Amino acid sequence: MMNAREPDWAYVARSLVKVLAVAAALFLALGAIARVLWVFVDSDERTAQVYGTAARVANPDKRLSYADDDGGLLETTYTLWGEPRRAGRDERVTRYDITEDLFGTVWTSSLDGPSGSLGDAIDSVEEDPEADKELTEKARKTIDGLPQTLDAVAVVEFARSMTTDRLVAFNRRHKLCGGADVSYIYAPSPYYDDSSSDPPLNAVVWNRNMTEGYIRADFSYQCETEPEPALAEFRRWVGLLDEGDDLRAFELDHGWLAETAKAGVVHGLVIDRWKLADLRKLLDDPEVRTVRLADVAFDLGETE
């Protein structure tokens, strides 16, 4: 009677490792091929729509405009040009490059969030603030002490979050017209705990110009009612995202944006180059908690 031969377990293990290695290599190769095809077929438009817009959402302290893209085999670079969002004229223009490599990793130059006085004003907005008459009165005194013809960049914080219907009613009450000089704070900056492993997140600030080149024809902006199509466009943009998009360079998060789009409420406004007199009127509305000035300047164009 023949004895059954003992299997060579070391040989079996080596063979299994080889099979797994080949499978892993094939998986990575197929992934790379898919990425290459994506780079050549669809990357330019999607880079502009996803990452170009994410940069503008995360950096409301800058007026960013689109520029050219440079696609290659290993990476694609999309360029934005921007200037500081100031009340006066500013001829400083800075180039910002957003680069995505073959594996979907994104990095960018100085577009990780707002800075300066406007960044501080945006960071001060709270999700559920308490009424603060002293804060409101302080804002009144500050504005009253300045020439009312000054142009200002400011943040208007609401006493409680605004649904779209309430914001439209607010616009009609004050005869406000949404547009390039009004951005909506859909989500304030969440409290960041240094002891937590979670990364910090930026506020979500939206303006219709962020995706103007991609707006569908059925989105019509009509002055006081602009918050309605603006929210619809924000939700459309969030719908373009998927969990594989690398938004870390902008300190944004797919889940955070999805929750914000679903809620669809506005906690404040970023105001670009409004007259102080117009901002002052808003402080008499109980819906407004305060107005934080980020920058003021005389409009030199009025004297030319």
PDB file of C-alpha atoms in Angstrom, residues 150-286:
ATOM      1  CA  LEU A 150     -17.536 103.665   1.602  1.00  0.00           C
ATOM      2  CA  ASP A 151     -17.497 100.358  -0.230  1.00  0.00           C
ATOM      3  CA  ALA A 152     -17.209  97.343   2.034  1.00  0.00           C
ATOM      4  CA  VAL A 153     -16.485  93.640   2.023  1.00  0.00           C
ATOM      5  CA  ALA A 154     -18.358  92.144   4.952  1.00  0.00           C
ATOM      6  CA  VAL A 155     -20.077  89.122   6.435  1.00  0.00           C
ATOM      7  CA  VAL A 156     -23.744  89.349   7.410  1.00  0.00           C
ATOM      8  CA  GLU A 157     -24.574  86.777  10.090  1.00  0.00           C
ATOM      9  CA  PHE A 158     -28.201  85.780  10.552  1.00  0.00           C
ATOM     10  CA  ALA A 159     -29.812  85.416  13.962  1.00  0.00           C
ATOM     11  CA  ARG A 160     -30.959  81.946  12.876  1.00  0.00           C
ATOM     12  CA  SER A 161     -30.413  79.883   9.766  1.00  0.00           C
ATOM     13  CA  MET A 162     -32.471  80.863   6.738  1.00  0.00           C
ATOM     14  CA  THR A 163     -34.395  78.484   4.518  1.00  0.00           C
ATOM     15  CA  THR A 164     -34.552  79.464   0.861  1.00  0.00           C
ATOM     16  CA  ASP A 165     -38.130  80.733   1.207  1.00  0.00           C
ATOM     17  CA  ARG A 166     -37.207  82.954   4.143  1.00  0.00           C
ATOM     18  CA  LEU A 167     -34.117  84.242   2.381  1.00  0.00           C
ATOM     19  CA  VAL A 168     -36.154  85.173  -0.703  1.00  0.00           C
ATOM     20  CA  ALA A 169     -38.596  87.026   1.570  1.00  0.00           C
ATOM     21  CA  PHE A 170     -35.613  88.747   3.224  1.00  0.00           C
ATOM     22  CA  ASN A 171     -34.313  89.826  -0.190  1.00  0.00           C
ATOM     23  CA  ARG A 172     -37.702  91.199  -1.197  1.00  0.00           C
ATOM     24  CA  ARG A 173     -38.078  93.046   2.084  1.00  0.00           C
ATOM     25  CA  HIS A 174     -34.771  94.823   1.575  1.00  0.00           C
ATOM     26  CA  LYS A 175     -34.926  94.936  -2.229  1.00  0.00           C
ATOM     27  CA  LEU A 176     -31.742  92.883  -2.450  1.00  0.00           C
ATOM     28  CA  CYS A 177     -30.542  91.320  -5.652  1.00  0.00           C
ATOM     29  CA  GLY A 178     -28.320  88.274  -5.520  1.00  0.00           C
ATOM     30  CA  GLY A 179     -25.398  88.084  -7.886  1.00  0.00           C
ATOM     31  CA  ALA A 180     -21.642  88.184  -8.056  1.00  0.00           C
ATOM     32  CA  ASP A 181     -21.510  90.438  -4.979  1.00  0.00           C
ATOM     33  CA  VAL A 182     -23.496  88.055  -2.719  1.00  0.00           C
ATOM     34  CA  SER A 183     -22.319  84.624  -1.581  1.00  0.00           C
ATOM     35  CA  TYR A 184     -24.217  82.219   0.674  1.00  0.00           C
ATOM     36  CA  ILE A 185     -22.662  80.587   3.736  1.00  0.00           C
ATOM     37  CA  TYR A 186     -24.325  77.175   3.561  1.00  0.00           C
ATOM     38  CA  ALA A 187     -22.208  75.800   6.411  1.00  0.00           C
ATOM     39  CA  PRO A 188     -20.035  77.640   8.940  1.00  0.00           C
ATOM     40  CA  SER A 189     -16.594  76.315   9.794  1.00  0.00           C
ATOM     41  CA  PRO A 190     -17.091  73.459  12.257  1.00  0.00           C
ATOM     42  CA  TYR A 191     -15.299  73.642  15.591  1.00  0.00           C
ATOM     43  CA  TYR A 192     -11.875  72.074  15.200  1.00  0.00           C
ATOM     44  CA  ASP A 193     -10.476  69.984  18.026  1.00  0.00           C
ATOM     45  CA  ASP A 194      -6.681  69.834  17.906  1.00  0.00           C
ATOM     46  CA  SER A 195      -6.727  66.562  19.812  1.00  0.00           C
ATOM     47  CA  SER A 196      -8.895  64.883  17.174  1.00  0.00           C
ATOM     48  CA  SER A 197      -7.504  62.918  14.229  1.00  0.00           C
ATOM     49  CA  ASP A 198     -10.140  64.433  11.942  1.00  0.00           C
ATOM     50  CA  PRO A 199      -8.800  67.116   9.581  1.00  0.00           C
ATOM     51  CA  PRO A 200     -10.085  70.714   9.838  1.00  0.00           C
ATOM     52  CA  LEU A 201     -12.877  71.719   7.484  1.00  0.00           C
ATOM     53  CA  ASN A 202     -13.592  75.015   5.771  1.00  0.00           C
ATOM     54  CA  ALA A 203     -16.897  76.828   5.701  1.00  0.00           C
ATOM     55  CA  VAL A 204     -19.021  76.168   2.607  1.00  0.00           C
ATOM     56  CA  VAL A 205     -19.532  79.473   0.784  1.00  0.00           C
ATOM     57  CA  TRP A 206     -21.372  79.468  -2.533  1.00  0.00           C
ATOM     58  CA  ASN A 207     -21.745  82.038  -5.303  1.00  0.00           C
ATOM     59  CA  ARG A 208     -23.485  81.615  -8.637  1.00  0.00           C
ATOM     60  CA  ASN A 209     -20.325  82.601 -10.555  1.00  0.00           C
ATOM     61  CA  MET A 210     -18.504  79.540  -9.248  1.00  0.00           C
ATOM     62  CA  THR A 211     -20.051  77.314 -11.908  1.00  0.00           C
ATOM     63  CA  GLU A 212     -21.419  79.915 -14.299  1.00  0.00           C
ATOM     64  CA  GLY A 213     -19.791  78.284 -17.309  1.00  0.00           C
ATOM     65  CA  TYR A 214     -21.560  74.984 -16.537  1.00  0.00           C
ATOM     66  CA  ILE A 215     -25.018  76.191 -15.505  1.00  0.00           C
ATOM     67  CA  ARG A 216     -27.848  74.475 -17.334  1.00  0.00           C
ATOM     68  CA  ALA A 217     -30.173  76.611 -19.400  1.00  0.00           C
ATOM     69  CA  ASP A 218     -33.102  75.981 -17.053  1.00  0.00           C
ATOM     70  CA  PHE A 219     -31.335  77.796 -14.201  1.00  0.00           C
ATOM     71  CA  SER A 220     -32.451  81.415 -14.474  1.00  0.00           C
ATOM     72  CA  TYR A 221     -31.311  83.924 -11.866  1.00  0.00           C
ATOM     73  CA  GLN A 222     -33.936  86.542 -11.063  1.00  0.00           C
ATOM     74  CA  CYS A 223     -32.674  89.029  -8.536  1.00  0.00           C
ATOM     75  CA  GLU A 224     -34.568  88.548  -5.232  1.00  0.00           C
ATOM     76  CA  THR A 225     -35.393  84.899  -5.989  1.00  0.00           C
ATOM     77  CA  GLU A 226     -31.803  83.976  -6.832  1.00  0.00           C
ATOM     78  CA  PRO A 227     -31.339  81.886  -3.639  1.00  0.00           C
ATOM     79  CA  GLU A 228     -33.616  79.220  -5.167  1.00  0.00           C
ATOM     80  CA  PRO A 229     -31.627  78.466  -8.357  1.00  0.00           C
ATOM     81  CA  ALA A 230     -28.362  79.111  -6.494  1.00  0.00           C
ATOM     82  CA  LEU A 231     -29.201  76.272  -4.075  1.00  0.00           C
ATOM     83  CA  ALA A 232     -30.296  74.075  -6.975  1.00  0.00           C
ATOM     84  CA  GLU A 233     -26.959  74.676  -8.704  1.00  0.00           C
ATOM     85  CA  PHE A 234     -25.054  73.974  -5.489  1.00  0.00           C
ATOM     86  CA  ARG A 235     -26.877  70.669  -5.135  1.00  0.00           C
ATOM     87  CA  ARG A 236     -26.181  69.846  -8.791  1.00  0.00           C
ATOM     88  CA  TRP A 237     -22.471  70.442  -8.241  1.00  0.00           C
ATOM     89  CA  VAL A 238     -22.389  68.293  -5.093  1.00  0.00           C
ATOM     90  CA  GLY A 239     -24.114  65.606  -7.152  1.00  0.00           C
ATOM     91  CA  LEU A 240     -21.091  65.545  -9.481  1.00  0.00           C
ATOM     92  CA  LEU A 241     -18.814  64.533  -6.633  1.00  0.00           C
ATOM     93  CA  ASP A 242     -18.055  61.028  -5.512  1.00  0.00           C
ATOM     94  CA  GLU A 243     -16.267  59.669  -2.472  1.00  0.00           C
ATOM     95  CA  GLY A 244     -13.130  59.087  -4.514  1.00  0.00           C
ATOM     96  CA  ASP A 245     -12.606  62.790  -5.188  1.00  0.00           C
ATOM     97  CA  ASP A 246      -9.618  64.074  -3.243  1.00  0.00           C
ATOM     98  CA  LEU A 247     -10.869  67.277  -1.570  1.00  0.00           C
ATOM     99  CA  ARG A 248      -8.310  67.306   1.252  1.00  0.00           C
ATOM    100  CA  ALA A 249      -6.238  70.046  -0.397  1.00  0.00           C
ATOM    101  CA  PHE A 250      -9.233  72.373   0.037  1.00  0.00           C
ATOM    102  CA  GLU A 251     -10.092  71.163   3.556  1.00  0.00           C
ATOM    103  CA  LEU A 252     -13.463  69.959   2.321  1.00  0.00           C
ATOM    104  CA  ASP A 253     -15.105  66.581   2.648  1.00  0.00           C
ATOM    105  CA  HIS A 254     -17.592  64.744   0.430  1.00  0.00           C
ATOM    106  CA  GLY A 255     -19.883  63.779   3.298  1.00  0.00           C
ATOM    107  CA  TRP A 256     -19.759  67.306   4.766  1.00  0.00           C
ATOM    108  CA  LEU A 257     -20.757  68.815   1.416  1.00  0.00           C
ATOM    109  CA  ALA A 258     -23.534  66.261   0.888  1.00  0.00           C
ATOM    110  CA  GLU A 259     -25.041  67.005   4.313  1.00  0.00           C
ATOM    111  CA  THR A 260     -24.803  70.734   3.647  1.00  0.00           C
ATOM    112  CA  ALA A 261     -26.516  70.447   0.268  1.00  0.00           C
ATOM    113  CA  LYS A 262     -29.307  68.352   1.757  1.00  0.00           C
ATOM    114  CA  ALA A 263     -29.926  70.870   4.550  1.00  0.00           C
ATOM    115  CA  GLY A 264     -29.933  73.774   2.080  1.00  0.00           C
ATOM    116  CA  VAL A 265     -30.010  76.529   4.716  1.00  0.00           C
ATOM    117  CA  VAL A 266     -28.030  79.768   4.778  1.00  0.00           C
ATOM    118  CA  HIS A 267     -26.307  80.995   7.936  1.00  0.00           C
ATOM    119  CA  GLY A 268     -24.960  84.248   6.563  1.00  0.00           C
ATOM    120  CA  LEU A 269     -23.883  86.203   3.518  1.00  0.00           C
ATOM    121  CA  VAL A 270     -20.494  87.263   2.217  1.00  0.00           C
ATOM    122  CA  ILE A 271     -21.036  90.742   0.785  1.00  0.00           C
ATOM    123  CA  ASP A 272     -18.654  92.073  -1.856  1.00  0.00           C
ATOM    124  CA  ARG A 273     -18.298  95.825  -2.353  1.00  0.00           C
ATOM    125  CA  TRP A 274     -21.585  97.060  -0.917  1.00  0.00           C
ATOM    126  CA  LYS A 275     -22.064 100.596   0.339  1.00  0.00           C
ATOM    127  CA  LEU A 276     -21.945 100.894   4.111  1.00  0.00           C
ATOM    128  CA  ALA A 277     -25.316 102.651   4.045  1.00  0.00           C
ATOM    129  CA  ASP A 278     -26.909  99.527   2.548  1.00  0.00           C
ATOM    130  CA  LEU A 279     -25.268  97.270   5.108  1.00  0.00           C
ATOM    131  CA  ARG A 280     -26.381  99.559   7.932  1.00  0.00           C
ATOM    132  CA  LYS A 281     -30.056  99.093   6.959  1.00  0.00           C
ATOM    133  CA  LEU A 282     -29.786  95.339   7.440  1.00  0.00           C
ATOM    134  CA  LEU A 283     -28.903  95.750  11.118  1.00  0.00           C
ATOM    135  CA  ASP A 284     -32.426  97.017  11.832  1.00  0.00           C
ATOM    136  CA  ASP A 285     -33.853  93.657  10.735  1.00  0.00           C
ATOM    137  CA  PRO A 286     -34.291  91.169  13.621  1.00  0.00           C
TER     138      PRO A 286
END
